[in-house]
Every structure is written in structure tokens, then in C-alpha cells.
PDB file of C-alpha atoms in Angstrom:
ATOM      1  CA  UNK A  13       2.667 -41.715 -15.561  1.00 46.00           C
ATOM      2  CA  UNK A  14       3.231 -39.061 -12.920  1.00 45.00           C
ATOM      3  CA  UNK A  15       2.856 -40.717  -9.495  1.00 44.00           C
ATOM      4  CA  UNK A  16      -0.289 -40.012  -7.726  1.00 43.00           C
ATOM      5  CA  UNK A  17      -0.222 -39.741  -3.940  1.00 43.00           C
ATOM      6  CA  UNK A  18      -2.826 -39.942  -1.290  1.00 40.00           C
ATOM      7  CA  UNK A  19      -5.694 -40.995  -3.496  1.00 40.00           C
ATOM      8  CA  UNK A  20      -5.991 -43.884  -6.103  1.00 38.00           C
ATOM      9  CA  UNK A  21      -6.161 -42.707  -9.729  1.00 37.00           C
ATOM     10  CA  UNK A  22      -9.836 -42.853 -10.210  1.00 35.00           C
ATOM     11  CA  UNK A  23     -12.512 -40.231 -10.744  1.00 38.00           C
ATOM     12  CA  UNK A  24     -14.154 -38.796  -7.669  1.00 39.00           C
ATOM     13  CA  UNK A  25     -15.865 -39.639  -5.322  1.00 38.00           C
ATOM     14  CA  UNK A  26     -13.293 -41.765  -3.571  1.00 39.00           C
ATOM     15  CA  UNK A  27     -12.702 -43.129  -0.080  1.00 34.00           C
ATOM     16  CA  UNK A  28     -10.143 -41.380   2.061  1.00 37.00           C
ATOM     17  CA  UNK A  29      -8.091 -42.936   4.803  1.00 35.00           C
ATOM     18  CA  UNK A  30     -10.590 -41.994   7.428  1.00 35.00           C
ATOM     19  CA  UNK A  31     -13.408 -43.862   5.746  1.00 34.00           C
ATOM     20  CA  UNK A  32     -15.256 -40.787   4.436  1.00 35.00           C
ATOM     21  CA  UNK A  33     -16.119 -39.912   0.906  1.00 37.00           C
ATOM     22  CA  UNK A  34     -14.844 -36.869  -1.108  1.00 46.00           C
ATOM     23  CA  UNK A  35     -16.230 -35.380  -4.106  1.00 51.00           C
ATOM     24  CA  UNK A  36     -15.129 -32.086  -5.647  1.00 57.00           C
ATOM     25  CA  UNK A  37     -18.028 -29.701  -6.149  1.00 52.00           C
ATOM     26  CA  UNK A  38     -18.613 -25.922  -6.321  1.00 53.00           C
ATOM     27  CA  UNK A  39     -19.457 -24.356  -3.030  1.00 51.00           C
ATOM     28  CA  UNK A  40     -21.372 -21.205  -2.564  1.00 46.00           C
ATOM     29  CA  UNK A  41     -19.196 -18.228  -1.608  1.00 43.00           C
ATOM     30  CA  UNK A  42     -19.674 -14.546  -1.770  1.00 41.00           C
ATOM     31  CA  UNK A  43     -18.262 -12.849  -4.936  1.00 37.00           C
ATOM     32  CA  UNK A  44     -15.100 -11.299  -3.595  1.00 38.00           C
ATOM     33  CA  UNK A  45     -11.599 -10.416  -4.982  1.00 36.00           C
ATOM     34  CA  UNK A  46      -8.943 -12.576  -3.185  1.00 39.00           C
ATOM     35  CA  UNK A  47      -5.681 -10.766  -2.621  1.00 38.00           C
ATOM     36  CA  UNK A  48      -2.532 -12.521  -3.260  1.00 43.00           C
ATOM     37  CA  UNK A  49       0.130 -12.614  -0.608  1.00 43.00           C
ATOM     38  CA  UNK A  50       2.625 -11.104  -3.097  1.00 40.00           C
ATOM     39  CA  UNK A  51       3.388  -7.488  -3.820  1.00 39.00           C
ATOM     40  CA  UNK A  52       2.017  -7.880  -7.195  1.00 39.00           C
ATOM     41  CA  UNK A  53      -1.442  -8.579  -5.928  1.00 40.00           C
ATOM     42  CA  UNK A  54      -2.198 -10.589  -8.868  1.00 38.00           C
ATOM     43  CA  UNK A  55      -4.792 -13.240  -8.459  1.00 37.00           C
ATOM     44  CA  UNK A  56      -7.012 -15.590 -10.425  1.00 34.00           C
ATOM     45  CA  UNK A  57     -10.599 -14.251  -9.939  1.00 39.00           C
ATOM     46  CA  UNK A  58     -13.769 -16.068 -10.345  1.00 39.00           C
ATOM     47  CA  UNK A  59     -16.684 -14.045 -11.631  1.00 39.00           C
ATOM     48  CA  UNK A  60     -19.566 -16.150 -10.153  1.00 41.00           C
ATOM     49  CA  UNK A  61     -20.991 -16.708  -6.649  1.00 45.00           C
ATOM     50  CA  UNK A  62     -19.682 -20.197  -6.457  1.00 65.00           C
ATOM     51  CA  UNK A  63     -16.109 -21.552  -5.993  1.00 73.00           C
ATOM     52  CA  UNK A  64     -15.225 -24.418  -8.259  1.00 85.00           C
ATOM     53  CA  UNK A  65     -13.230 -27.153  -6.583  1.00 90.00           C
ATOM     54  CA  UNK A  66     -10.634 -28.474  -6.533  1.00 96.00           C
ATOM     55  CA  UNK A  67      -8.128 -25.653  -6.326  1.00 97.00           C
ATOM     56  CA  UNK A  68      -4.893 -26.309  -8.067  1.00 98.00           C
ATOM     57  CA  UNK A  69      -1.560 -25.436  -6.473  1.00 98.00           C
ATOM     58  CA  UNK A  70       1.526 -25.475  -8.753  1.00 98.00           C
ATOM     59  CA  UNK A  71       5.072 -25.533  -7.841  1.00 98.00           C
ATOM     60  CA  UNK A  72       6.864 -23.319 -10.303  1.00 98.00           C
ATOM     61  CA  UNK A  73      10.495 -24.176 -11.006  1.00 98.00           C
ATOM     62  CA  UNK A  74      10.709 -27.151 -13.401  1.00 98.00           C
ATOM     63  CA  UNK A  75       7.126 -27.731 -13.096  1.00 98.00           C
ATOM     64  CA  UNK A  76       5.771 -24.559 -14.812  1.00 98.00           C
ATOM     65  CA  UNK A  77       8.875 -22.890 -15.656  1.00 98.00           C
ATOM     66  CA  UNK A  78      12.409 -24.212 -16.648  1.00 98.00           C
ATOM     67  CA  UNK A  79      14.864 -23.569 -13.890  1.00 98.00           C
ATOM     68  CA  UNK A  80      18.161 -22.325 -15.252  1.00 98.00           C
ATOM     69  CA  UNK A  81      20.127 -22.952 -12.134  1.00 97.00           C
ATOM     70  CA  UNK A  82      21.273 -26.346 -13.121  1.00 96.00           C
ATOM     71  CA  UNK A  83      22.686 -25.626 -16.510  1.00 97.00           C
ATOM     72  CA  UNK A  84      22.705 -21.859 -17.469  1.00 98.00           C
ATOM     73  CA  UNK A  85      24.077 -20.683 -14.244  1.00 98.00           C
ATOM     74  CA  UNK A  86      27.001 -23.072 -14.016  1.00 98.00           C
ATOM     75  CA  UNK A  87      27.865 -22.002 -17.654  1.00 98.00           C
ATOM     76  CA  UNK A  88      27.662 -18.454 -16.753  1.00 98.00           C
ATOM     77  CA  UNK A  89      30.313 -18.900 -14.001  1.00 98.00           C
ATOM     78  CA  UNK A  90      32.389 -21.194 -16.408  1.00 97.00           C
ATOM     79  CA  UNK A  91      32.319 -24.138 -14.015  1.00 97.00           C
ATOM     80  CA  UNK A  92      30.472 -27.371 -13.679  1.00 97.00           C
ATOM     81  CA  UNK A  93      27.270 -27.781 -11.566  1.00 97.00           C
ATOM     82  CA  UNK A  94      29.277 -29.731  -8.999  1.00 97.00           C
ATOM     83  CA  UNK A  95      32.052 -26.978  -8.762  1.00 98.00           C
ATOM     84  CA  UNK A  96      29.268 -24.377  -8.306  1.00 97.00           C
ATOM     85  CA  UNK A  97      27.711 -26.267  -5.378  1.00 97.00           C
ATOM     86  CA  UNK A  98      31.117 -26.686  -3.819  1.00 97.00           C
ATOM     87  CA  UNK A  99      32.020 -23.037  -3.892  1.00 97.00           C
ATOM     88  CA  UNK A 100      28.772 -21.236  -3.279  1.00 97.00           C
ATOM     89  CA  UNK A 101      27.593 -20.281   0.242  1.00 97.00           C
ATOM     90  CA  UNK A 102      25.539 -23.198   1.687  1.00 96.00           C
ATOM     91  CA  UNK A 103      22.608 -21.120   3.053  1.00 97.00           C
ATOM     92  CA  UNK A 104      22.706 -17.764   1.224  1.00 98.00           C
ATOM     93  CA  UNK A 105      20.222 -18.897  -1.559  1.00 97.00           C
ATOM     94  CA  UNK A 106      17.779 -20.282   0.840  1.00 98.00           C
ATOM     95  CA  UNK A 107      17.946 -17.237   3.014  1.00 98.00           C
ATOM     96  CA  UNK A 108      17.243 -15.192  -0.308  1.00 98.00           C
ATOM     97  CA  UNK A 109      14.254 -17.522  -1.003  1.00 98.00           C
ATOM     98  CA  UNK A 110      12.956 -16.915   2.321  1.00 98.00           C
ATOM     99  CA  UNK A 111      13.264 -13.148   2.104  1.00 98.00           C
ATOM    100  CA  UNK A 112      15.730 -13.003   5.012  1.00 98.00           C
ATOM    101  CA  UNK A 113      18.376 -11.280   2.855  1.00 98.00           C
ATOM    102  CA  UNK A 114      18.056  -9.112  -0.315  1.00 98.00           C
ATOM    103  CA  UNK A 115      19.900  -9.440  -3.506  1.00 98.00           C
ATOM    104  CA  UNK A 116      22.687  -7.224  -2.472  1.00 98.00           C
ATOM    105  CA  UNK A 117      23.379  -9.372   0.528  1.00 98.00           C
ATOM    106  CA  UNK A 118      23.118 -12.364  -1.698  1.00 98.00           C
ATOM    107  CA  UNK A 119      25.809 -11.069  -3.912  1.00 98.00           C
ATOM    108  CA  UNK A 120      28.104 -10.394  -0.878  1.00 97.00           C
ATOM    109  CA  UNK A 121      27.679 -13.871   0.388  1.00 97.00           C
ATOM    110  CA  UNK A 122      27.146 -16.051  -2.734  1.00 98.00           C
ATOM    111  CA  UNK A 123      30.568 -17.434  -2.814  1.00 98.00           C
ATOM    112  CA  UNK A 124      32.165 -18.810   0.355  1.00 97.00           C
ATOM    113  CA  UNK A 125      35.602 -17.450  -0.521  1.00 96.00           C
ATOM    114  CA  UNK A 126      34.218 -13.866  -0.844  1.00 95.00           C
ATOM    115  CA  UNK A 127      34.944 -13.480  -4.599  1.00 95.00           C
ATOM    116  CA  UNK A 128      32.821 -10.752  -6.246  1.00 96.00           C
ATOM    117  CA  UNK A 129      29.628 -11.765  -7.924  1.00 97.00           C
ATOM    118  CA  UNK A 130      28.289 -10.112 -11.190  1.00 98.00           C
ATOM    119  CA  UNK A 131      24.758  -9.624  -9.926  1.00 98.00           C
ATOM    120  CA  UNK A 132      23.290  -8.024 -12.942  1.00 98.00           C
ATOM    121  CA  UNK A 133      24.985 -10.660 -15.189  1.00 98.00           C
ATOM    122  CA  UNK A 134      23.505 -13.416 -13.156  1.00 98.00           C
ATOM    123  CA  UNK A 135      20.074 -11.846 -13.137  1.00 98.00           C
ATOM    124  CA  UNK A 136      20.276 -11.532 -16.982  1.00 98.00           C
ATOM    125  CA  UNK A 137      21.339 -15.207 -17.280  1.00 98.00           C
ATOM    126  CA  UNK A 138      18.368 -16.318 -15.232  1.00 98.00           C
ATOM    127  CA  UNK A 139      15.967 -14.086 -17.045  1.00 98.00           C
ATOM    128  CA  UNK A 140      17.063 -15.511 -20.470  1.00 98.00           C
ATOM    129  CA  UNK A 141      16.829 -19.055 -19.136  1.00 98.00           C
ATOM    130  CA  UNK A 142      13.093 -18.816 -17.937  1.00 98.00           C
ATOM    131  CA  UNK A 143      10.742 -20.517 -20.254  1.00 98.00           C
ATOM    132  CA  UNK A 144       7.612 -22.561 -19.929  1.00 98.00           C
ATOM    133  CA  UNK A 145       8.200 -26.304 -19.426  1.00 98.00           C
ATOM    134  CA  UNK A 146       7.013 -28.035 -22.558  1.00 98.00           C
ATOM    135  CA  UNK A 147       3.271 -28.394 -22.823  1.00 98.00           C
ATOM    136  CA  UNK A 148       2.500 -26.756 -19.574  1.00 98.00           C
ATOM    137  CA  UNK A 149       1.225 -23.385 -20.917  1.00 98.00           C
ATOM    138  CA  UNK A 150      -1.380 -25.292 -22.964  1.00 97.00           C
ATOM    139  CA  UNK A 151      -2.597 -27.246 -19.929  1.00 98.00           C
ATOM    140  CA  UNK A 152      -2.735 -24.092 -17.820  1.00 98.00           C
ATOM    141  CA  UNK A 153      -4.694 -22.430 -20.673  1.00 97.00           C
ATOM    142  CA  UNK A 154      -7.138 -25.354 -20.714  1.00 96.00           C
ATOM    143  CA  UNK A 155      -7.555 -25.388 -16.921  1.00 97.00           C
ATOM    144  CA  UNK A 156      -8.235 -21.579 -17.007  1.00 96.00           C
ATOM    145  CA  UNK A 157     -10.666 -22.025 -19.773  1.00 95.00           C
ATOM    146  CA  UNK A 158     -12.508 -24.639 -17.516  1.00 94.00           C
ATOM    147  CA  UNK A 159     -12.658 -22.224 -14.758  1.00 94.00           C
ATOM    148  CA  UNK A 160     -10.406 -23.907 -12.237  1.00 96.00           C
ATOM    149  CA  UNK A 161      -8.648 -21.676  -9.626  1.00 97.00           C
ATOM    150  CA  UNK A 162      -4.898 -21.915  -9.687  1.00 98.00           C
ATOM    151  CA  UNK A 163      -2.125 -20.584  -7.405  1.00 98.00           C
ATOM    152  CA  UNK A 164       1.697 -20.765  -7.479  1.00 98.00           C
ATOM    153  CA  UNK A 165       3.159 -22.553  -4.379  1.00 98.00           C
ATOM    154  CA  UNK A 166       6.893 -22.069  -4.780  1.00 98.00           C
ATOM    155  CA  UNK A 167      10.170 -21.697  -3.117  1.00 98.00           C
ATOM    156  CA  UNK A 168      11.573 -18.693  -4.836  1.00 98.00           C
ATOM    157  CA  UNK A 169      13.054 -15.330  -4.117  1.00 98.00           C
ATOM    158  CA  UNK A 170      11.822 -11.920  -5.280  1.00 98.00           C
ATOM    159  CA  UNK A 171      13.070 -12.702  -8.594  1.00 98.00           C
ATOM    160  CA  UNK A 172       9.772 -14.494  -9.274  1.00 98.00           C
ATOM    161  CA  UNK A 173       8.965 -10.934 -10.629  1.00 98.00           C
ATOM    162  CA  UNK A 174      11.429 -11.561 -13.442  1.00 98.00           C
ATOM    163  CA  UNK A 175       9.559 -14.670 -14.258  1.00 98.00           C
ATOM    164  CA  UNK A 176       6.312 -12.866 -14.286  1.00 98.00           C
ATOM    165  CA  UNK A 177       7.699  -9.941 -16.402  1.00 98.00           C
ATOM    166  CA  UNK A 178       8.902 -12.393 -19.059  1.00 98.00           C
ATOM    167  CA  UNK A 179       6.194 -15.099 -19.093  1.00 98.00           C
ATOM    168  CA  UNK A 180       3.090 -13.393 -17.740  1.00 98.00           C
ATOM    169  CA  UNK A 181       2.166 -16.448 -15.663  1.00 98.00           C
ATOM    170  CA  UNK A 182      -0.432 -14.363 -13.740  1.00 98.00           C
ATOM    171  CA  UNK A 183      -2.865 -14.611 -16.651  1.00 98.00           C
ATOM    172  CA  UNK A 184      -3.231 -18.228 -15.597  1.00 98.00           C
ATOM    173  CA  UNK A 185      -2.625 -18.404 -11.871  1.00 98.00           C
ATOM    174  CA  UNK A 186      -2.019 -16.159  -8.912  1.00 97.00           C
ATOM    175  CA  UNK A 187       1.433 -15.783  -7.293  1.00 98.00           C
ATOM    176  CA  UNK A 188      -0.209 -16.424  -3.960  1.00 97.00           C
ATOM    177  CA  UNK A 189       2.273 -18.576  -2.074  1.00 98.00           C
ATOM    178  CA  UNK A 190       5.952 -17.569  -2.523  1.00 98.00           C
ATOM    179  CA  UNK A 191       8.499 -18.377   0.107  1.00 98.00           C
ATOM    180  CA  UNK A 192      10.051 -14.890  -0.197  1.00 98.00           C
ATOM    181  CA  UNK A 193       6.764 -13.362   0.998  1.00 96.00           C
ATOM    182  CA  UNK A 194       5.663 -15.918   3.632  1.00 96.00           C
ATOM    183  CA  UNK A 195       9.186 -16.612   5.057  1.00 97.00           C
ATOM    184  CA  UNK A 196       8.565 -20.306   4.749  1.00 97.00           C
ATOM    185  CA  UNK A 197       9.697 -22.884   2.311  1.00 98.00           C
ATOM    186  CA  UNK A 198       8.432 -26.335   1.283  1.00 98.00           C
ATOM    187  CA  UNK A 199       8.403 -28.857   2.844  1.00 98.00           C
ATOM    188  CA  UNK A 200       7.635 -27.036   5.946  1.00 97.00           C
ATOM    189  CA  UNK A 201       4.194 -28.011   6.966  1.00 97.00           C
ATOM    190  CA  UNK A 202       3.459 -24.470   8.183  1.00 97.00           C
ATOM    191  CA  UNK A 203       3.821 -23.307   4.559  1.00 97.00           C
ATOM    192  CA  UNK A 204       1.276 -25.801   3.413  1.00 97.00           C
ATOM    193  CA  UNK A 205      -1.118 -24.717   6.179  1.00 96.00           C
ATOM    194  CA  UNK A 206      -1.144 -21.208   4.680  1.00 95.00           C
ATOM    195  CA  UNK A 207      -3.352 -22.705   1.960  1.00 94.00           C
ATOM    196  CA  UNK A 208      -6.145 -23.537   4.315  1.00 92.00           C
ATOM    197  CA  UNK A 209      -5.851 -20.316   6.221  1.00 94.00           C
ATOM    198  CA  UNK A 210      -5.580 -18.039   3.173  1.00 95.00           C
ATOM    199  CA  UNK A 211      -8.068 -19.840   0.854  1.00 95.00           C
ATOM    200  CA  UNK A 212     -10.407 -20.905   3.469  1.00 94.00           C
ATOM    201  CA  UNK A 213     -10.826 -24.403   2.040  1.00 95.00           C
ATOM    202  CA  UNK A 214     -10.417 -27.866   3.434  1.00 95.00           C
ATOM    203  CA  UNK A 215      -6.948 -29.238   2.342  1.00 96.00           C
ATOM    204  CA  UNK A 216      -8.609 -32.275   0.599  1.00 96.00           C
ATOM    205  CA  UNK A 217     -10.190 -29.773  -1.799  1.00 96.00           C
ATOM    206  CA  UNK A 218      -6.796 -28.824  -3.158  1.00 98.00           C
ATOM    207  CA  UNK A 219      -4.405 -30.531  -5.581  1.00 98.00           C
ATOM    208  CA  UNK A 220      -0.772 -29.823  -5.249  1.00 98.00           C
ATOM    209  CA  UNK A 221       1.570 -30.388  -8.201  1.00 98.00           C
ATOM    210  CA  UNK A 222       5.389 -30.615  -7.704  1.00 98.00           C
ATOM    211  CA  UNK A 223       8.346 -32.245  -9.334  1.00 98.00           C
ATOM    212  CA  UNK A 224       9.792 -32.953  -5.910  1.00 98.00           C
ATOM    213  CA  UNK A 225       8.474 -36.130  -4.311  1.00 98.00           C
ATOM    214  CA  UNK A 226       9.638 -34.747  -0.812  1.00 98.00           C
ATOM    215  CA  UNK A 227       7.341 -31.752  -1.353  1.00 98.00           C
ATOM    216  CA  UNK A 228       4.421 -33.931  -2.535  1.00 98.00           C
ATOM    217  CA  UNK A 229       4.795 -36.055   0.576  1.00 98.00           C
ATOM    218  CA  UNK A 230       4.629 -33.116   2.814  1.00 98.00           C
ATOM    219  CA  UNK A 231       1.390 -31.802   1.127  1.00 98.00           C
ATOM    220  CA  UNK A 232       0.066 -35.322   1.581  1.00 98.00           C
ATOM    221  CA  UNK A 233       0.762 -35.233   5.258  1.00 97.00           C
ATOM    222  CA  UNK A 234      -1.589 -32.224   5.894  1.00 96.00           C
ATOM    223  CA  UNK A 235      -4.315 -33.665   3.638  1.00 97.00           C
ATOM    224  CA  UNK A 236      -3.650 -32.054   0.362  1.00 98.00           C
ATOM    225  CA  UNK A 237      -3.893 -34.342  -2.700  1.00 98.00           C
ATOM    226  CA  UNK A 238      -0.438 -34.692  -4.316  1.00 98.00           C
ATOM    227  CA  UNK A 239       0.757 -35.235  -7.788  1.00 98.00           C
ATOM    228  CA  UNK A 240       4.466 -35.888  -8.674  1.00 98.00           C
ATOM    229  CA  UNK A 241       5.007 -33.944 -11.914  1.00 98.00           C
ATOM    230  CA  UNK A 242       6.958 -35.654 -14.653  1.00 98.00           C
ATOM    231  CA  UNK A 243       5.780 -33.938 -17.792  1.00 98.00           C
ATOM    232  CA  UNK A 244       2.650 -31.988 -18.942  1.00 97.00           C
ATOM    233  CA  UNK A 245       1.226 -34.928 -20.967  1.00 96.00           C
ATOM    234  CA  UNK A 246       1.293 -37.378 -17.801  1.00 97.00           C
ATOM    235  CA  UNK A 247      -0.089 -34.461 -15.643  1.00 97.00           C
ATOM    236  CA  UNK A 248      -2.929 -34.017 -17.946  1.00 96.00           C
ATOM    237  CA  UNK A 249      -3.720 -37.738 -17.778  1.00 95.00           C
ATOM    238  CA  UNK A 250      -3.530 -37.743 -13.923  1.00 96.00           C
ATOM    239  CA  UNK A 251      -5.869 -34.766 -13.634  1.00 97.00           C
ATOM    240  CA  UNK A 252      -8.406 -36.477 -15.972  1.00 94.00           C
ATOM    241  CA  UNK A 253      -8.168 -39.470 -13.842  1.00 94.00           C
ATOM    242  CA  UNK A 254      -9.036 -37.377 -10.936  1.00 94.00           C
ATOM    243  CA  UNK A 255     -12.245 -36.094 -12.697  1.00 93.00           C
ATOM    244  CA  UNK A 256     -10.595 -32.670 -13.630  1.00 92.00           C
ATOM    245  CA  UNK A 257     -12.356 -31.849 -16.849  1.00 75.00           C
ATOM    246  CA  UNK A 258      -9.987 -30.298 -19.333  1.00 79.00           C
ATOM    247  CA  UNK A 259     -10.860 -29.070 -22.918  1.00 68.00           C
ATOM    248  CA  UNK A 260      -8.207 -27.998 -25.324  1.00 59.00           C
ATOM    249  CA  UNK A 261      -8.469 -24.715 -27.467  1.00 58.00           C
ATOM    250  CA  UNK A 262      -5.031 -24.597 -29.223  1.00 49.00           C
ATOM    251  CA  UNK A 263      -6.200 -22.055 -31.773  1.00 38.00           C
ATOM    252  CA  UNK A 264      -7.124 -19.495 -29.007  1.00 53.00           C
ATOM    253  CA  UNK A 265      -3.825 -19.928 -27.267  1.00 54.00           C
ATOM    254  CA  UNK A 266      -1.916 -19.381 -30.610  1.00 48.00           C
ATOM    255  CA  UNK A 267      -3.845 -16.275 -31.125  1.00 47.00           C
ATOM    256  CA  UNK A 268      -2.943 -14.737 -27.735  1.00 54.00           C
TER     257      UNK A 268
END
């Protein structure tokens, strides 16, 4: 089962490390439209005057969407993954993820030896490689049907727009927390603190799901509940153990 951090895998209420009790419940809020931090301004909106808790924060790559970097991209360059890591610039992609450089600068810096990069070919390779991780779309659909508020919390460059164009992820969650917009990357605590500032909720009212244990630990450090993603079935089980009610409507998903 996916590893649950910060809280024991039992339904709420539970005891926290400071001896207080936590129970997720809806809280009264004005009916407003929350603006995402991304240029798309795509958000998951609630149509009632209450905010349903917990709020779910999803890592994207290899949690919601298959990451083509590890297999498709090395094949595109006709090299092994290890060879790609050895010859690519050590910080260019991170700078791209943080919005420090644009894609043209990425192309210029991508290889340490200065060889030219087929930028459009690389983007096409990435685009073709994007797909939902097995079972995750069904889970997102179920969570949406149960009126849970969901946000992306991802280290990714402006190419997240290619993911959105192909998979239409914003029908389930908002692209609210993207490193290319905030200029911060997980596991930077300041990136996680954006959650409290932007959503105006206590960190303990949020559940963060990521395939990286390092990122899950960082979320836990500021009080966010962390789930280490392994696969969609185990995540569904862990959410259920946390008292997250999930119904399934496969017929409705198949029709959309």
C-alpha cells in the first residue's frame, strides 16, 4: 500500500503530534471564484457556500500523468537514459521548470557540448508520451463527483500547457501550483507555504499526493498530510482509510 505519512491510516478524527484532534469538515465560506496562479486561470469551482475538506493536492508527473522523460526522450535522442543525463546541462531543465529561462534558452543550453537541439521534435516527443497514469483518471472523476477540491502541485515548465491541451486535466483539478509560475520547486518549503496563503486553509486540511518520498516528507514538515503514490488502486485505498468518500461511476466516465 502507498505509504501514509504524518497520520495513521485510520478514519478521522485522529490525534496529531501536538495532542489536538483533527476532523475534516465543510467550512462556511463566501461563494467566490478562486483564480489559479497559472496563465490559464483554470480552477476547480465549488457551487455552494461551504468548502468541503480536505483539499487534495496532486503532483502531476508519474502521479497523474506518465512522464516521457525517462524512456521516450532518451529514445528520441538515440541514447540511453544514463547517456542523456551525462551530456545534458545540469541545471537548464530546473531553470526551465522555475520559469527562469524560456524554451528557446533551454534549446541553446540543453546539451553541455553545445550541440543543436531539435526543440519542436522534442516537444512532439513529449506530447505523444503524455497519458494518464493507469486508473488515475477514474479516481479523479470519482473525487470530482464527490465534490472534492483538487489542485495540481507540480514541478513543471510552461509545457504543462501541452499536457492540458492533450488530456484536459482541468476538468478535474486546477493548475494552481506550478513551479514555472511560482518560481519555486518542491521540496522547497516556501512552495508548500503557497498552499496556505493562496487557499486560505490550515495545512492540516490538505492532503498532498506525490510519487517522490522526498516531496511528501517536505509537505509533512509544514503540516500537510502526505501520501506516497505507488498506483491508483493503493491511493484509492489510502484515501478511503482517511475517510475520503469515493463513489465510482464508470459508465458516466466512459460517456464523456
